């Protein structure tokens, strides 16, 4: 099982010592809106928490928390213009780090879902059912 501690960099200049409640609200915003500032805030405040921990902190603040929805928001990070991140307070040289944080989270979720059998994965060792 993957439970890596993540370091999202300093995107947005936020304090990495944010409380669990603050981080949960940031994850909620990312899940619900997916704006550059939302992603930068979570990346900056991750503070050594694993992706699973971040999800667990956000879950109580979202009525219908959905990993597929979160993954969609995270994947969208590649399409957000650099200017949007910079307007949210991310230094130009930190934008790639924030995007990397999002992509690492996506990869983590997808690997976990495959490991836990929560997704359709072609396995050549499993015979087809007639």
Short mmCIF file of C-alpha atoms in Angstrom, two decimals:
data_model
loop_
_atom_site.label_atom_id
_atom_site.label_comp_id
_atom_site.label_asym_id
_atom_site.label_seq_id
_atom_site.Cartn_x
_atom_site.Cartn_y
_atom_site.Cartn_z
CA UNK A 1 0.00 0.00 0.00
CA UNK A 2 1.28 3.45 -0.84
CA UNK A 3 1.24 5.97 1.97
CA UNK A 4 4.06 8.29 1.01
CA UNK A 5 4.60 11.55 2.79
CA UNK A 6 4.32 14.39 0.31
CA UNK A 7 6.05 17.72 0.00
CA UNK A 8 4.18 20.13 -2.19
CA UNK A 9 6.75 22.88 -2.05
CA UNK A 10 6.01 26.39 -0.92
CA UNK A 11 3.43 27.33 -3.54
CA UNK A 12 1.50 30.41 -2.53
CA UNK A 13 3.79 31.15 0.39
CA UNK A 14 1.45 29.39 2.82
CA UNK A 15 2.59 27.98 6.13
CA UNK A 16 3.35 24.25 6.13
CA UNK A 17 2.20 24.12 9.76
CA UNK A 18 -1.46 24.60 8.85
CA UNK A 19 -3.85 22.81 11.20
CA UNK A 20 -5.68 19.69 10.09
CA UNK A 21 -8.91 21.71 9.99
CA UNK A 22 -7.35 24.35 7.72
CA UNK A 23 -5.90 21.71 5.42
CA UNK A 24 -9.26 19.90 5.30
CA UNK A 25 -10.96 23.09 4.19
CA UNK A 26 -8.28 23.62 1.54
CA UNK A 27 -8.81 20.10 0.22
CA UNK A 28 -12.56 20.80 0.15
CA UNK A 29 -11.95 23.90 -1.96
CA UNK A 30 -9.70 21.93 -4.30
CA UNK A 31 -12.32 19.17 -4.61
CA UNK A 32 -15.16 21.63 -5.23
CA UNK A 33 -13.49 24.31 -7.39
CA UNK A 34 -10.04 23.19 -8.49
CA UNK A 35 -8.66 26.71 -8.93
CA UNK A 36 -4.93 27.44 -9.12
CA UNK A 37 -5.00 28.98 -5.65
CA UNK A 38 -6.80 25.95 -4.22
CA UNK A 39 -4.15 23.57 -5.53
CA UNK A 40 -1.29 25.85 -4.50
CA UNK A 41 -2.73 26.13 -1.00
CA UNK A 42 -2.97 22.37 -0.52
CA UNK A 43 0.49 21.84 -1.99
CA UNK A 44 1.98 24.42 0.36
CA UNK A 45 0.14 23.17 3.42
CA UNK A 46 0.69 19.44 2.84
CA UNK A 47 3.45 19.64 5.43
CA UNK A 48 4.57 16.03 5.39
CA UNK A 49 1.07 14.56 5.22
CA UNK A 50 0.43 11.65 2.87
CA UNK A 51 -2.07 11.94 0.04
CA UNK A 52 -4.38 9.59 1.96
CA UNK A 53 -4.18 11.91 4.97
CA UNK A 54 -5.02 14.91 2.80
CA UNK A 55 -8.05 13.06 1.41
CA UNK A 56 -9.14 12.05 4.92
CA UNK A 57 -8.86 15.66 6.12
CA UNK A 58 -11.00 16.91 3.23
CA UNK A 59 -13.64 14.18 3.35
CA UNK A 60 -15.62 15.54 6.37
CA UNK A 61 -15.96 18.93 4.65
CA UNK A 62 -17.43 17.59 1.38
CA UNK A 63 -20.95 16.13 1.41
CA UNK A 64 -20.24 13.81 -1.52
CA UNK A 65 -16.45 13.37 -1.53
CA UNK A 66 -15.37 11.56 -4.68
CA UNK A 67 -11.86 10.43 -5.57
CA UNK A 68 -12.69 10.51 -9.31
CA UNK A 69 -13.81 14.15 -8.89
CA UNK A 70 -10.63 15.01 -7.00
CA UNK A 71 -8.49 13.29 -9.64
CA UNK A 72 -10.25 15.27 -12.37
CA UNK A 73 -9.44 18.53 -10.56
CA UNK A 74 -5.83 17.47 -10.04
CA UNK A 75 -5.39 16.44 -13.68
CA UNK A 76 -6.70 19.83 -14.75
CA UNK A 77 -3.61 21.42 -13.15
CA UNK A 78 -1.70 20.83 -16.39
CA UNK A 79 -4.16 23.08 -18.23
CA UNK A 80 -4.20 25.95 -15.74
CA UNK A 81 -2.17 28.86 -17.14
CA UNK A 82 1.01 29.82 -15.27
CA UNK A 83 -0.45 33.29 -14.86
CA UNK A 84 -3.29 31.88 -12.73
CA UNK A 85 -0.79 30.30 -10.36
CA UNK A 86 1.24 33.49 -10.24
CA UNK A 87 -1.91 35.51 -9.50
CA UNK A 88 -2.52 33.11 -6.59
CA UNK A 89 0.90 33.97 -5.17
CA UNK A 90 2.98 31.12 -6.58
CA UNK A 91 6.45 32.21 -7.69
CA UNK A 92 7.11 31.49 -11.38
CA UNK A 93 9.86 29.01 -10.48
CA UNK A 94 7.47 27.09 -8.17
CA UNK A 95 4.62 26.53 -10.65
CA UNK A 96 6.15 23.30 -11.98
CA UNK A 97 6.46 22.01 -8.41
CA UNK A 98 2.77 22.64 -7.72
CA UNK A 99 1.83 20.85 -10.94
CA UNK A 100 4.18 18.01 -10.02
CA UNK A 101 2.44 17.72 -6.65
CA UNK A 102 -0.92 17.38 -8.44
CA UNK A 103 0.37 14.77 -10.87
CA UNK A 104 2.00 12.76 -8.06
CA UNK A 105 -1.32 12.75 -6.21
CA UNK A 106 -3.15 11.57 -9.34
CA UNK A 107 -0.63 8.77 -9.81
CA UNK A 108 -0.94 7.77 -6.16
CA UNK A 109 -4.74 7.57 -6.34
CA UNK A 110 -4.70 5.60 -9.58
CA UNK A 111 -2.13 3.12 -8.27
CA UNK A 112 -4.09 2.63 -5.06
CA UNK A 113 -7.32 2.07 -6.97
CA UNK A 114 -5.63 -0.53 -9.16
CA UNK A 115 -4.04 -2.26 -6.15
CA UNK A 116 -7.35 -2.34 -4.30
CA UNK A 117 -9.29 -3.62 -7.31
CA UNK A 118 -11.35 -0.46 -7.51
CA UNK A 119 -10.80 0.06 -11.21
CA UNK A 120 -10.84 -1.92 -14.44
CA UNK A 121 -7.31 -3.09 -15.08
CA UNK A 122 -6.42 -5.54 -17.82
CA UNK A 123 -4.49 -8.36 -16.20
CA UNK A 124 -3.13 -10.83 -18.74
CA UNK A 125 -2.85 -13.50 -16.03
CA UNK A 126 -6.59 -13.55 -15.36
CA UNK A 127 -8.56 -15.76 -17.78
CA UNK A 128 -11.65 -14.35 -19.41
CA UNK A 129 -15.03 -15.61 -18.24
CA UNK A 130 -17.19 -17.22 -20.93
#
